[in-house]
Amino acid sequence: MPSKITSHMSAIPDQPSVISVLGACSMLNPLTETEMQLLGEQSFMAYAERGEMIWLAGSPSHIVAVVGSGFVKMTRSTPQGSEVAIELLGPGQCLGLVVAIEGREYPLSAIAVTHSWYLKIPARALMEIYNSNPNLRDHIVRSLGPRLRKAHDMMARMSTGKVEQRIAAVLLILADSYGEALTDGTRIAVPLTRQDLAEMAGTTVETSIRVMSRFQKDGVVSTDKQVITIRDTAALSESLLA
Amino acid sequence: MPSKITSHMSAIPDQPSVISVLGACSMLNPLTETEMQLLGEQSFMAYAERGEMIWLAGSPSHIVAVVGSGFVKMTRSTPQGSEVAIELLGPGQCLGLVVAIEGREYPLSAIAVTHSWYLKIPARALMEIYNSNPNLRDHIVRSLGPRLRKAHDMMARMSTGKVEQRIAAVLLILADSYGEALTDGTRIAVPLTRQDLAEMAGTTVETSIRVMSRFQKDGVVSTDKQVITIRDTAALSESLLA
DNA sequence: CGAGCCGTATGACAGGCATCATAGATGCTG
DNA sequence: CAGCATCTATGATGCCTGTCATACGGCTCG
């Protein structure tokens, strides 16, 4: 339970129920009613405020988490020390599942990008179900495909091209996953700092600021309270080709 | 069957038997004897010479392939047109499995890096077994974990750091997967051009040549007939940190 | 309210690397 | 054997971008 509810911080969003989060998790769709119930009894909600670490890369994977509300980024630090954001996860998405099945340490750190509620499922509880439910396995295989593909996609984009193109790519991908259609554009419904953006594009804060300033001056995007809105998707897509 | 056996090309290596390739494929380990047999009857060996395309990204995934001998690279072209090598696969490894299960088009092109024999398994034949064999699913999930992790690893390395570090990283990863221990170093048992290296490190041929020349001058690596040998692993690892 | 922190913004500067150009070396081909 | 393709190699040049430095607004806290 979050103890410090002080006036200064934005109000803590309502705590979702265990059942509702389990039900909203696409990965756990194929579970039977009783399996859901069993899992729910052993799991519990947790809260992380903005910037808080949920787990650190290298620690043992005792927990599988499901995002209830808010957004979580998975990061990895390079040998040189800088952080690279690998994935951004929203409500209903699952963290640390594959690695828990393999029984090894978390390869990525999980950090809350916004104030977030998430469900902590003991890895052992999930493994019991995994071992007896072939449908769950099929589901996992199928959900891993897109993830792998997205990773390859990012690899291709990151390892080549100029920073402006990489940032444009990141914005478009984010819009694809978390965008809300507006009359005059697409709003990426996650508050992201320039730093977050830089980590995702594999660059520095300064450069991401510069590029975003340029985009804003050109009317391609706009930012309001760290929420980015794409005003001209076509122009942004074109800047990929430059 | 390869028809042109001319004197000039290096002799075509012996064709492995269908059974031997199936047996050597770690991914298909959990198959029963009869399942293996069934699969073998519907599959057939194919040959690709160096540089030959096995399949093109975007085509329908009717075939799952298993490398019998030789090496195959999986590549993706960026919006700007350059090719990026995502994975390098050797004997016993499996191409296009996940995407075939999902029934979508190949996301990556497969190109033979050396003269290669590979087994072509009709996707439908494999799917029948996948649908009825939970052990296979478990196996796939567990094998996807490391792959995903490797992809994340590469993402982190590629999206930051200098080219010299990326090439060093590529060499070390290759040595890890395909290295043969020698008395005076580790030989990467795949003939790779500077172009191949450049694609894996996400840079240009010229730069990869320059970096490799530097490494050779420093006695860190040596090349003989496109086969790279790491002479000083410690020095190479150190250059990651710079 | 002043101090401090965080996020955004902008400038100066140097160095890395992509690009273009050229050339030698090797091996296959007609 | 001359011709051609492929791979390796090296130089010149200019832009991109990482680094360092400074500044400003908003927010929280004492």
Tab-separated table of N, CA, C and O in Angstrom, chain A residues 101 130 133-134 136-142 144, chain B residues 22 25-32 35-36 39 64 66 94 97-98 100-101 121-144:
chain	number	residue	atom	x	y	z
A	101	ILE	N	9.803	-18.484	-16.890
A	101	ILE	CA	9.655	-19.867	-17.338
A	101	ILE	C	11.016	-20.546	-17.436
A	101	ILE	O	11.197	-21.695	-17.071
A	130	TYR	N	1.478	-23.247	-16.232
A	130	TYR	CA	2.180	-23.400	-17.505
A	130	TYR	C	2.463	-24.867	-17.793
A	130	TYR	O	2.319	-25.339	-18.917
A	133	ASN	N	-0.949	-26.602	-18.850
A	133	ASN	CA	-1.896	-26.011	-19.796
A	133	ASN	C	-1.255	-25.761	-21.171
A	133	ASN	O	-0.589	-24.747	-21.376
A	134	PRO	N	-1.486	-26.656	-22.112
A	134	PRO	CA	-0.878	-26.520	-23.443
A	134	PRO	C	-1.395	-25.299	-24.190
A	134	PRO	O	-0.669	-24.730	-25.017
A	136	LEU	N	-1.941	-22.380	-22.970
A	136	LEU	CA	-1.153	-21.237	-22.547
A	136	LEU	C	0.154	-21.189	-23.331
A	136	LEU	O	0.586	-20.132	-23.780
A	137	ARG	N	0.744	-22.359	-23.530
A	137	ARG	CA	2.010	-22.404	-24.272
A	137	ARG	C	1.811	-21.916	-25.691
A	137	ARG	O	2.614	-21.128	-26.207
A	138	ASP	N	0.775	-22.397	-26.316
A	138	ASP	CA	0.503	-21.956	-27.690
A	138	ASP	C	0.344	-20.449	-27.719
A	138	ASP	O	0.896	-19.763	-28.578
A	139	HIS	N	-0.382	-19.941	-26.743
A	139	HIS	CA	-0.627	-18.508	-26.682
A	139	HIS	C	0.671	-17.736	-26.537
A	139	HIS	O	0.868	-16.693	-27.166
A	140	ILE	N	1.545	-18.242	-25.704
A	140	ILE	CA	2.820	-17.568	-25.478
A	140	ILE	C	3.651	-17.575	-26.754
A	140	ILE	O	4.231	-16.555	-27.139
A	141	VAL	N	3.699	-18.709	-27.422
A	141	VAL	CA	4.462	-18.789	-28.675
A	141	VAL	C	3.957	-17.742	-29.645
A	141	VAL	O	4.727	-16.995	-30.248
A	142	ARG	N	2.655	-17.668	-29.778
A	142	ARG	CA	2.088	-16.730	-30.749
A	142	ARG	C	2.314	-15.274	-30.353
A	142	ARG	O	2.388	-14.403	-31.210
A	144	LEU	N	4.876	-14.241	-28.679
A	144	LEU	CA	6.300	-13.956	-28.740
A	144	LEU	C	6.724	-13.580	-30.156
A	144	LEU	O	7.675	-12.817	-30.339
B	22	LEU	N	17.134	-33.590	-39.400
B	22	LEU	CA	16.026	-33.538	-38.444
B	22	LEU	C	16.519	-33.875	-37.039
B	22	LEU	O	16.161	-33.214	-36.060
B	25	CYS	N	18.481	-31.087	-35.284
B	25	CYS	CA	17.799	-29.830	-34.991
B	25	CYS	C	17.307	-29.805	-33.553
B	25	CYS	O	16.406	-30.558	-33.180
B	26	SER	N	17.913	-28.945	-32.763
B	26	SER	CA	17.583	-28.929	-31.341
B	26	SER	C	16.119	-28.560	-31.119
B	26	SER	O	15.476	-29.019	-30.184
B	27	MET	N	15.615	-27.727	-32.007
B	27	MET	CA	14.237	-27.282	-31.848
B	27	MET	C	13.256	-28.443	-31.936
B	27	MET	O	12.197	-28.430	-31.303
B	28	LEU	N	13.613	-29.445	-32.725
B	28	LEU	CA	12.680	-30.552	-32.949
B	28	LEU	C	12.998	-31.755	-32.061
B	28	LEU	O	12.454	-32.837	-32.259
B	29	ASN	N	13.858	-31.535	-31.101
B	29	ASN	CA	14.202	-32.590	-30.153
B	29	ASN	C	13.004	-33.323	-29.582
B	29	ASN	O	12.987	-34.554	-29.556
B	30	PRO	N	12.024	-32.574	-29.104
B	30	PRO	CA	10.942	-33.242	-28.365
B	30	PRO	C	10.010	-34.079	-29.235
B	30	PRO	O	9.060	-34.652	-28.715
B	31	LEU	N	10.276	-34.163	-30.528
B	31	LEU	CA	9.385	-34.973	-31.366
B	31	LEU	C	9.585	-36.463	-31.084
B	31	LEU	O	10.691	-36.910	-30.801
B	32	THR	N	8.506	-37.210	-31.224
B	32	THR	CA	8.601	-38.658	-31.065
B	32	THR	C	9.196	-39.259	-32.338
B	32	THR	O	9.286	-38.600	-33.375
B	35	GLU	N	6.770	-39.109	-35.193
B	35	GLU	CA	6.589	-37.737	-35.689
B	35	GLU	C	7.760	-37.338	-36.590
B	35	GLU	O	7.576	-36.736	-37.651
B	36	MET	N	8.941	-37.690	-36.142
B	36	MET	CA	10.144	-37.426	-36.942
B	36	MET	C	9.995	-38.042	-38.323
B	36	MET	O	10.254	-37.406	-39.344
B	39	LEU	N	7.510	-36.354	-40.519
B	39	LEU	CA	8.032	-35.088	-41.003
B	39	LEU	C	9.061	-35.331	-42.112
B	39	LEU	O	9.067	-34.649	-43.143
B	64	VAL	N	9.293	-24.179	-43.498
B	64	VAL	CA	10.178	-23.995	-42.366
B	64	VAL	C	11.479	-24.692	-42.739
B	64	VAL	O	11.451	-25.805	-43.269
B	66	VAL	N	15.566	-25.992	-41.911
B	66	VAL	CA	16.567	-26.328	-40.912
B	66	VAL	C	17.915	-26.388	-41.620
B	66	VAL	O	18.057	-27.078	-42.633
B	94	CYS	N	16.962	-23.420	-36.864
B	94	CYS	CA	15.660	-23.435	-37.504
B	94	CYS	C	15.283	-22.041	-38.006
B	94	CYS	O	15.428	-21.054	-37.301
B	97	LEU	N	10.263	-20.708	-38.205
B	97	LEU	CA	9.325	-21.544	-37.459
B	97	LEU	C	8.214	-20.718	-36.834
B	97	LEU	O	7.031	-20.997	-37.020
B	98	VAL	N	8.606	-19.708	-36.080
B	98	VAL	CA	7.606	-18.930	-35.351
B	98	VAL	C	6.611	-18.281	-36.304
B	98	VAL	O	5.405	-18.295	-36.085
B	100	ALA	N	5.826	-19.194	-39.227
B	100	ALA	CA	4.968	-20.197	-39.862
B	100	ALA	C	3.816	-20.575	-38.936
B	100	ALA	O	2.685	-20.777	-39.374
B	101	ILE	N	4.105	-20.650	-37.659
B	101	ILE	CA	3.051	-20.967	-36.694
B	101	ILE	C	1.980	-19.886	-36.709
B	101	ILE	O	0.789	-20.168	-36.657
B	121	ILE	N	10.904	-28.033	-44.793
B	121	ILE	CA	9.770	-28.709	-44.178
B	121	ILE	C	8.508	-27.923	-44.503
B	121	ILE	O	8.440	-26.728	-44.194
B	122	PRO	N	7.522	-28.566	-45.093
B	122	PRO	CA	6.267	-27.852	-45.362
B	122	PRO	C	5.655	-27.367	-44.052
B	122	PRO	O	5.565	-28.135	-43.084
B	123	ALA	N	5.273	-26.119	-44.019
B	123	ALA	CA	4.747	-25.548	-42.785
B	123	ALA	C	3.546	-26.346	-42.283
B	123	ALA	O	3.393	-26.581	-41.078
B	124	ARG	N	2.706	-26.777	-43.219
B	124	ARG	CA	1.510	-27.491	-42.796
B	124	ARG	C	1.835	-28.780	-42.040
B	124	ARG	O	1.206	-29.114	-41.041
B	125	ALA	N	2.848	-29.491	-42.530
B	125	ALA	CA	3.233	-30.743	-41.878
B	125	ALA	C	3.673	-30.479	-40.449
B	125	ALA	O	3.321	-31.213	-39.515
B	126	LEU	N	4.436	-29.404	-40.271
B	126	LEU	CA	4.927	-29.084	-38.942
B	126	LEU	C	3.790	-28.636	-38.031
B	126	LEU	O	3.753	-28.968	-36.849
B	127	MET	N	2.847	-27.905	-38.596
B	127	MET	CA	1.740	-27.401	-37.800
B	127	MET	C	0.902	-28.525	-37.203
B	127	MET	O	0.427	-28.429	-36.075
B	128	GLU	N	0.738	-29.577	-37.984
B	128	GLU	CA	-0.043	-30.706	-37.457
B	128	GLU	C	0.583	-31.238	-36.186
B	128	GLU	O	-0.097	-31.537	-35.209
B	129	ILE	N	1.893	-31.338	-36.209
B	129	ILE	CA	2.580	-31.834	-35.019
B	129	ILE	C	2.523	-30.808	-33.900
B	129	ILE	O	2.265	-31.142	-32.744
B	130	TYR	N	2.723	-29.543	-34.262
B	130	TYR	CA	2.679	-28.472	-33.259
B	130	TYR	C	1.342	-28.486	-32.520
B	130	TYR	O	1.285	-28.307	-31.304
B	131	ASN	N	0.289	-28.703	-33.283
B	131	ASN	CA	-1.041	-28.663	-32.688
B	131	ASN	C	-1.293	-29.792	-31.702
B	131	ASN	O	-2.169	-29.693	-30.847
B	132	SER	N	-0.536	-30.853	-31.832
B	132	SER	CA	-0.838	-32.013	-30.990
B	132	SER	C	0.256	-32.328	-29.986
B	132	SER	O	0.112	-33.228	-29.170
B	133	ASN	N	1.344	-31.581	-30.034
B	133	ASN	CA	2.467	-31.928	-29.168
B	133	ASN	C	2.834	-30.787	-28.212
B	133	ASN	O	3.535	-29.860	-28.587
B	134	PRO	N	2.359	-30.848	-26.972
B	134	PRO	CA	2.619	-29.778	-25.998
B	134	PRO	C	4.104	-29.642	-25.666
B	134	PRO	O	4.568	-28.546	-25.342
B	135	ASN	N	4.829	-30.753	-25.751
B	135	ASN	CA	6.254	-30.665	-25.446
B	135	ASN	C	6.981	-29.771	-26.442
B	135	ASN	O	7.888	-29.036	-26.081
B	136	LEU	N	6.563	-29.867	-27.687
B	136	LEU	CA	7.180	-29.021	-28.708
B	136	LEU	C	6.951	-27.552	-28.372
B	136	LEU	O	7.856	-26.729	-28.485
B	137	ARG	N	5.750	-27.260	-27.924
B	137	ARG	CA	5.447	-25.861	-27.583
B	137	ARG	C	6.340	-25.368	-26.456
B	137	ARG	O	6.890	-24.269	-26.522
B	138	ASP	N	6.464	-26.194	-25.434
B	138	ASP	CA	7.314	-25.811	-24.314
B	138	ASP	C	8.727	-25.554	-24.807
B	138	ASP	O	9.370	-24.571	-24.446
B	139	HIS	N	9.179	-26.448	-25.669
B	139	HIS	CA	10.528	-26.321	-26.203
B	139	HIS	C	10.703	-25.014	-26.969
B	139	HIS	O	11.726	-24.344	-26.855
B	140	ILE	N	9.709	-24.683	-27.748
B	140	ILE	CA	9.785	-23.455	-28.533
B	140	ILE	C	9.821	-22.234	-27.615
B	140	ILE	O	10.624	-21.320	-27.800
B	141	VAL	N	8.963	-22.226	-26.617
B	141	VAL	CA	8.948	-21.102	-25.678
B	141	VAL	C	10.325	-20.918	-25.068
B	141	VAL	O	10.873	-19.816	-25.027
B	142	ARG	N	10.902	-22.013	-24.623
B	142	ARG	CA	12.208	-21.916	-23.960
B	142	ARG	C	13.314	-21.500	-24.915
B	142	ARG	O	14.298	-20.888	-24.509
B	143	SER	N	13.181	-21.871	-26.169
B	143	SER	CA	14.236	-21.504	-27.117
B	143	SER	C	14.062	-20.069	-27.600
B	143	SER	O	15.009	-19.441	-28.072
B	144	LEU	N	12.855	-19.555	-27.469
B	144	LEU	CA	12.602	-18.185	-27.891
B	144	LEU	C	13.163	-17.184	-26.883
B	144	LEU	O	13.549	-16.074	-27.257
